[in-house]
């Protein structure tokens, strides 16, 4: 059964960039994933099609061969690929000016092939009935599969079911501390080998979704925490979210906006599960909304002292 054009499957054109190919696959994979559409064989078939299309187009080598007509949408060699590859070098060597075949070139190729056969380099020839090439074991092709996980899943580790291009689903253990752009290898889960060759590998390209509150920098975690004027001036004990749950953080009296406080051991862990990073809390001073009339009156009386910080910094001479 012939497969659909991979560009059409992903809704792309032959001029689409590699980033556009990856973006189209991620969008369709989220929509068509079998886990989100249980009991729908048609959706599962479409998911296999878009995964196979991405496997071919995400590999520049395979994509180039497909665009040149050397392989079909399934990655199989096209019949007549030898003649087309020869024809791609300058002027087509096997086509005459009238559009026919140059018999002299074909005859020369036949003689060379037959000569190699007599020398024992191959059994028979491409035009005779004396046998075929002895198949040599070849390793199967590697495949690439994108996987998007949530920020907290990357932090804590997670198990994910991943659909491979051949339709098989495997369970992948994503370790705690996984970073955006990290690649995991599934040995032997790629394309099947040829003539008894070993199968290729599957490489899982992991993308980590951003978090609305946290920002990761290496193993450390950063959080911007809004605090009121009273909390900054008088000090306070506030609740702060972390990867392992909420904790109490004490804001020192007289803190300024931009002050950075550290929560030791509350950052990302390494692959072994040991906490090695810290969490840094950046204080962000917020004024009340709507404005408080009493606070405004107080600040009017206090206004002369409001310029002292800039004077101390030499910015208000």
Tab-separated table of C-alpha atoms in Angstrom:
chain	number	residue	atom	x	y	z
A	1	UNK	CA	0.000	0.000	0.000
A	2	UNK	CA	1.451	3.357	-1.036
A	3	UNK	CA	1.835	6.051	1.584
A	4	UNK	CA	0.686	9.636	1.261
A	5	UNK	CA	3.125	12.393	0.447
A	6	UNK	CA	4.749	13.319	3.805
A	7	UNK	CA	4.509	17.038	3.021
A	8	UNK	CA	0.743	16.713	2.545
A	9	UNK	CA	0.403	14.648	5.722
A	10	UNK	CA	2.013	17.440	7.777
A	11	UNK	CA	0.287	20.221	5.804
A	12	UNK	CA	3.596	21.580	4.484
A	13	UNK	CA	5.306	22.349	1.180
A	14	UNK	CA	8.675	21.239	-0.148
A	15	UNK	CA	10.092	24.672	0.712
A	16	UNK	CA	9.209	24.318	4.417
A	17	UNK	CA	12.106	24.703	6.856
A	18	UNK	CA	13.188	22.073	9.406
A	19	UNK	CA	11.746	24.233	12.210
A	20	UNK	CA	8.396	24.369	10.379
A	21	UNK	CA	8.464	20.581	10.006
A	22	UNK	CA	9.094	20.095	13.734
A	23	UNK	CA	6.404	22.631	14.684
A	24	UNK	CA	3.809	21.028	12.399
A	25	UNK	CA	4.526	17.568	13.803
A	26	UNK	CA	4.248	18.680	17.424
A	27	UNK	CA	0.928	20.414	16.731
A	28	UNK	CA	-0.572	17.394	14.960
A	29	UNK	CA	0.909	14.835	17.383
A	30	UNK	CA	-0.755	16.536	20.354
A	31	UNK	CA	-4.094	16.515	18.542
A	32	UNK	CA	-3.887	12.964	17.153
A	33	UNK	CA	-2.118	11.080	19.964
A	34	UNK	CA	-3.818	7.690	20.564
A	35	UNK	CA	-3.796	8.218	24.338
A	36	UNK	CA	-6.052	11.252	23.844
A	37	UNK	CA	-8.310	9.454	21.370
A	38	UNK	CA	-8.917	5.936	22.741
A	39	UNK	CA	-11.020	3.587	20.643
A	40	UNK	CA	-10.582	5.592	17.433
A	41	UNK	CA	-8.643	3.472	14.910
A	42	UNK	CA	-8.806	6.165	12.221
A	43	UNK	CA	-7.104	8.676	14.538
A	44	UNK	CA	-4.479	6.058	15.404
A	45	UNK	CA	-3.819	5.479	11.683
A	46	UNK	CA	-3.432	9.213	11.100
A	47	UNK	CA	-1.025	9.442	14.032
A	48	UNK	CA	1.118	6.686	12.498
A	49	UNK	CA	1.104	8.570	9.177
A	50	UNK	CA	2.242	11.888	10.665
A	51	UNK	CA	4.915	10.157	12.762
A	52	UNK	CA	6.268	8.345	9.693
A	53	UNK	CA	6.170	11.593	7.701
A	54	UNK	CA	8.135	13.404	10.415
A	55	UNK	CA	10.653	10.555	10.634
A	56	UNK	CA	11.409	10.987	6.928
A	57	UNK	CA	11.361	14.791	6.635
A	58	UNK	CA	13.223	15.513	9.893
A	59	UNK	CA	16.267	13.670	8.540
A	60	UNK	CA	17.939	15.959	5.940
A	61	UNK	CA	19.494	12.953	4.193
A	62	UNK	CA	16.219	11.061	3.852
A	63	UNK	CA	14.368	14.233	2.908
A	64	UNK	CA	16.838	14.993	0.146
A	65	UNK	CA	16.587	11.459	-1.256
A	66	UNK	CA	12.777	11.645	-1.195
A	67	UNK	CA	12.774	15.030	-2.926
A	68	UNK	CA	15.045	13.598	-5.642
A	69	UNK	CA	12.735	10.597	-6.083
A	70	UNK	CA	15.294	8.047	-4.897
A	71	UNK	CA	13.038	6.719	-2.104
A	72	UNK	CA	9.286	6.718	-1.611
A	73	UNK	CA	7.269	8.002	1.346
A	74	UNK	CA	7.932	4.792	3.305
A	75	UNK	CA	11.706	5.113	2.826
A	76	UNK	CA	11.884	2.222	0.337
A	77	UNK	CA	14.146	2.466	-2.710
A	78	UNK	CA	12.327	3.504	-5.865
A	79	UNK	CA	12.598	1.285	-8.908
A	80	UNK	CA	14.927	2.740	-11.483
A	81	UNK	CA	16.759	4.733	-8.866
A	82	UNK	CA	20.118	3.761	-10.416
A	83	UNK	CA	19.241	5.267	-13.773
A	84	UNK	CA	17.860	8.427	-12.167
A	85	UNK	CA	20.969	8.871	-10.048
A	86	UNK	CA	23.139	8.561	-13.135
A	87	UNK	CA	20.920	10.964	-15.015
A	88	UNK	CA	21.362	13.579	-12.288
A	89	UNK	CA	25.033	14.131	-13.124
A	90	UNK	CA	25.130	16.894	-15.729
A	91	UNK	CA	23.368	15.934	-18.985
A	92	UNK	CA	21.282	12.761	-18.712
A	93	UNK	CA	23.687	10.040	-19.941
A	94	UNK	CA	20.980	7.512	-20.798
A	95	UNK	CA	18.649	9.771	-22.722
A	96	UNK	CA	19.247	10.801	-26.331
A	97	UNK	CA	18.296	14.172	-27.759
A	98	UNK	CA	15.113	12.566	-29.060
A	99	UNK	CA	14.181	11.357	-25.596
A	100	UNK	CA	15.242	7.729	-26.158
A	101	UNK	CA	17.968	5.623	-24.545
A	102	UNK	CA	21.571	5.895	-25.638
A	103	UNK	CA	22.232	2.252	-26.410
A	104	UNK	CA	26.008	2.678	-26.442
A	105	UNK	CA	26.038	3.765	-22.786
A	106	UNK	CA	23.679	0.949	-21.838
A	107	UNK	CA	25.827	-1.584	-23.691
A	108	UNK	CA	28.986	-0.339	-21.958
A	109	UNK	CA	27.273	-0.634	-18.581
A	110	UNK	CA	26.154	-4.170	-19.477
A	111	UNK	CA	29.708	-5.170	-20.444
A	112	UNK	CA	31.119	-3.782	-17.171
A	113	UNK	CA	28.493	-5.628	-15.140
A	114	UNK	CA	29.042	-8.899	-16.992
A	115	UNK	CA	32.804	-8.584	-16.567
A	116	UNK	CA	32.407	-8.107	-12.812
A	117	UNK	CA	30.242	-11.230	-12.753
A	118	UNK	CA	32.905	-13.350	-14.488
A	119	UNK	CA	35.449	-12.140	-11.957
A	120	UNK	CA	33.265	-13.389	-9.143
A	121	UNK	CA	32.384	-9.896	-7.910
A	122	UNK	CA	28.673	-10.638	-8.302
A	123	UNK	CA	26.585	-13.613	-9.284
A	124	UNK	CA	24.959	-13.141	-12.668
A	125	UNK	CA	24.113	-9.760	-14.147
A	126	UNK	CA	21.213	-7.348	-13.952
A	127	UNK	CA	19.926	-8.447	-17.372
A	128	UNK	CA	20.583	-12.196	-17.194
A	129	UNK	CA	19.031	-15.113	-15.363
A	130	UNK	CA	22.174	-16.311	-13.723
A	131	UNK	CA	21.243	-15.227	-10.215
A	132	UNK	CA	21.031	-12.109	-8.021
A	133	UNK	CA	23.333	-10.235	-5.685
A	134	UNK	CA	23.952	-11.999	-2.407
A	135	UNK	CA	22.197	-9.883	0.214
A	136	UNK	CA	24.528	-8.357	2.767
A	137	UNK	CA	23.208	-7.659	6.292
A	138	UNK	CA	22.562	-3.955	6.769
A	139	UNK	CA	21.740	-2.110	9.956
A	140	UNK	CA	18.285	-0.532	10.063
A	141	UNK	CA	17.857	3.240	9.955
A	142	UNK	CA	17.639	5.314	13.128
A	143	UNK	CA	14.442	7.274	13.757
A	144	UNK	CA	13.738	10.489	15.652
A	145	UNK	CA	10.596	11.051	17.717
A	146	UNK	CA	9.779	14.367	19.455
A	147	UNK	CA	8.306	14.300	22.957
A	148	UNK	CA	6.943	17.312	24.845
A	149	UNK	CA	6.707	17.147	28.645
A	150	UNK	CA	5.588	19.598	31.319
A	151	UNK	CA	8.079	21.623	33.365
A	152	UNK	CA	7.242	19.796	36.605
A	153	UNK	CA	7.454	16.428	34.844
A	154	UNK	CA	11.006	17.291	33.787
A	155	UNK	CA	11.823	18.317	37.355
A	156	UNK	CA	10.375	15.281	39.110
A	157	UNK	CA	10.738	12.615	36.430
A	158	UNK	CA	7.861	10.900	34.663
A	159	UNK	CA	6.851	7.800	32.685
A	160	UNK	CA	5.524	8.483	29.182
A	161	UNK	CA	4.100	6.234	26.482
A	162	UNK	CA	5.758	7.056	23.181
A	163	UNK	CA	4.423	6.013	19.763
A	164	UNK	CA	7.197	5.030	17.335
A	165	UNK	CA	6.999	5.425	13.530
A	166	UNK	CA	6.206	1.722	13.050
A	167	UNK	CA	3.107	2.100	15.237
A	168	UNK	CA	4.579	0.353	18.263
A	169	UNK	CA	4.133	2.080	21.617
A	170	UNK	CA	6.818	1.893	24.307
A	171	UNK	CA	6.990	3.204	27.870
A	172	UNK	CA	9.783	5.712	28.382
A	173	UNK	CA	11.146	6.633	31.813
A	174	UNK	CA	12.157	10.303	31.749
A	175	UNK	CA	14.532	10.867	34.695
A	176	UNK	CA	14.252	13.763	37.137
A	177	UNK	CA	16.266	16.798	36.081
A	178	UNK	CA	15.773	16.297	32.326
A	179	UNK	CA	16.567	19.457	30.364
A	180	UNK	CA	14.896	21.014	27.345
A	181	UNK	CA	16.553	19.735	24.145
A	182	UNK	CA	17.903	16.583	25.804
A	183	UNK	CA	17.883	13.406	23.699
A	184	UNK	CA	17.213	9.860	24.907
A	185	UNK	CA	18.191	6.726	22.972
A	186	UNK	CA	16.088	3.586	22.722
A	187	UNK	CA	18.446	0.909	21.418
A	188	UNK	CA	17.014	-1.374	18.749
A	189	UNK	CA	13.715	0.516	18.466
A	190	UNK	CA	14.414	2.037	15.041
A	191	UNK	CA	13.799	0.622	11.578
A	192	UNK	CA	14.258	-3.120	11.053
A	193	UNK	CA	17.554	-4.318	9.620
A	194	UNK	CA	17.954	-5.779	6.135
A	195	UNK	CA	18.943	-9.397	5.514
A	196	UNK	CA	19.347	-10.123	9.192
A	197	UNK	CA	21.076	-6.853	10.062
A	198	UNK	CA	20.505	-5.353	13.497
A	199	UNK	CA	17.704	-2.780	13.885
A	200	UNK	CA	18.406	0.927	14.179
A	201	UNK	CA	17.814	3.010	17.289
A	202	UNK	CA	15.064	5.459	18.208
A	203	UNK	CA	16.174	8.872	19.468
A	204	UNK	CA	13.633	10.772	21.560
A	205	UNK	CA	14.010	14.566	21.284
A	206	UNK	CA	12.596	16.070	24.483
A	207	UNK	CA	11.056	19.546	24.637
A	208	UNK	CA	10.158	20.950	28.070
A	209	UNK	CA	7.231	23.351	28.237
A	210	UNK	CA	7.851	26.627	30.112
A	211	UNK	CA	6.312	27.167	33.567
A	212	UNK	CA	4.234	30.265	34.402
A	213	UNK	CA	6.148	30.893	37.649
A	214	UNK	CA	9.487	29.090	37.600
A	215	UNK	CA	12.539	29.684	35.422
A	216	UNK	CA	15.362	27.158	35.214
A	217	UNK	CA	19.032	28.117	34.998
A	218	UNK	CA	21.184	25.003	35.082
A	219	UNK	CA	20.275	23.128	38.263
A	220	UNK	CA	18.944	26.258	39.985
A	221	UNK	CA	15.374	27.495	40.018
A	222	UNK	CA	14.309	31.157	39.991
A	223	UNK	CA	11.005	32.649	41.127
A	224	UNK	CA	9.838	36.292	41.136
A	225	UNK	CA	7.698	36.855	44.238
A	226	UNK	CA	5.387	39.890	44.532
A	227	UNK	CA	5.522	41.487	48.017
A	228	UNK	CA	3.636	44.422	49.466
A	229	UNK	CA	5.201	47.619	50.718
A	230	UNK	CA	4.386	46.644	54.301
A	231	UNK	CA	5.995	43.198	53.907
A	232	UNK	CA	9.157	44.746	52.480
A	233	UNK	CA	9.425	47.493	55.119
A	234	UNK	CA	8.333	45.577	58.210
A	235	UNK	CA	9.402	42.064	57.210
A	236	UNK	CA	7.078	39.082	56.955
A	237	UNK	CA	6.753	35.297	56.714
A	238	UNK	CA	5.221	34.364	53.342
A	239	UNK	CA	4.313	31.123	51.571
A	240	UNK	CA	6.424	30.277	48.521
A	241	UNK	CA	5.877	27.480	45.961
A	242	UNK	CA	8.743	25.049	45.270
A	243	UNK	CA	9.126	21.870	43.210
A	244	UNK	CA	8.389	19.785	46.310
A	245	UNK	CA	5.466	21.866	47.601
A	246	UNK	CA	4.901	25.106	49.486
A	247	UNK	CA	7.348	26.341	52.131
A	248	UNK	CA	7.500	29.366	54.439
A	249	UNK	CA	10.031	32.068	53.568
A	250	UNK	CA	10.964	34.890	55.929
A	251	UNK	CA	11.392	38.292	54.275
A	252	UNK	CA	13.890	40.395	56.257
A	253	UNK	CA	12.793	43.774	57.562
A	254	UNK	CA	13.733	46.641	55.251
A	255	UNK	CA	14.021	44.508	52.073
A	256	UNK	CA	14.150	46.260	48.708
A	257	UNK	CA	12.629	45.284	45.394
A	258	UNK	CA	15.089	43.003	43.584
A	259	UNK	CA	16.397	41.452	46.802
A	260	UNK	CA	17.260	37.784	46.173
A	261	UNK	CA	16.700	35.139	48.862
A	262	UNK	CA	17.929	31.536	48.647
A	263	UNK	CA	16.122	28.299	49.473
A	264	UNK	CA	18.934	25.756	49.709
A	265	UNK	CA	18.384	22.390	48.014
A	266	UNK	CA	15.082	23.373	46.392
A	267	UNK	CA	16.312	23.406	42.803
A	268	UNK	CA	16.562	20.672	40.157
A	269	UNK	CA	17.944	17.250	40.992
A	270	UNK	CA	20.376	15.216	38.955
A	271	UNK	CA	19.563	11.934	37.210
A	272	UNK	CA	20.273	9.986	40.441
A	273	UNK	CA	17.560	11.894	42.297
A	274	UNK	CA	19.863	13.908	44.568
A	275	UNK	CA	18.916	17.555	45.009
A	276	UNK	CA	21.877	19.626	43.901
A	277	UNK	CA	20.362	22.971	42.903
A	278	UNK	CA	18.904	25.837	44.928
A	279	UNK	CA	15.833	28.011	44.480
A	280	UNK	CA	16.312	31.774	44.343
A	281	UNK	CA	13.402	34.052	45.205
A	282	UNK	CA	13.521	37.554	43.719
A	283	UNK	CA	11.375	40.074	45.610
A	284	UNK	CA	9.159	42.211	43.402
A	285	UNK	CA	7.747	45.234	45.246
A	286	UNK	CA	4.082	45.884	44.427
A	287	UNK	CA	1.964	48.917	45.397
A	288	UNK	CA	-1.691	48.349	46.316
A	289	UNK	CA	-4.406	48.481	43.660
A	290	UNK	CA	-6.519	50.534	43.829
A	291	UNK	CA	-4.430	53.171	45.558
A	292	UNK	CA	-4.874	53.532	49.339
A	293	UNK	CA	-5.766	57.146	50.345
A	294	UNK	CA	-4.189	56.796	53.793
A	295	UNK	CA	-0.973	55.490	52.257
A	296	UNK	CA	-0.943	58.443	49.871
A	297	UNK	CA	-1.296	60.912	52.767
A	298	UNK	CA	1.537	59.222	54.651
A	299	UNK	CA	3.798	59.311	51.599
A	300	UNK	CA	3.068	63.012	51.087
A	301	UNK	CA	4.387	63.669	54.595
A	302	UNK	CA	7.304	61.282	54.058
A	303	UNK	CA	8.117	62.572	50.571
A	304	UNK	CA	11.321	64.499	51.490
A	305	UNK	CA	12.970	61.222	52.576
A	306	UNK	CA	11.898	59.409	49.398
A	307	UNK	CA	14.851	60.856	47.471
A	308	UNK	CA	17.527	59.662	49.917
A	309	UNK	CA	18.266	56.318	48.140
A	310	UNK	CA	19.034	58.116	44.863
A	311	UNK	CA	21.189	60.688	46.685
A	312	UNK	CA	23.182	57.896	48.303
A	313	UNK	CA	23.687	56.337	44.869
A	314	UNK	CA	24.854	59.666	43.425
A	315	UNK	CA	21.937	59.842	40.974
A	316	UNK	CA	20.206	62.943	42.377
A	317	UNK	CA	22.807	65.687	42.853
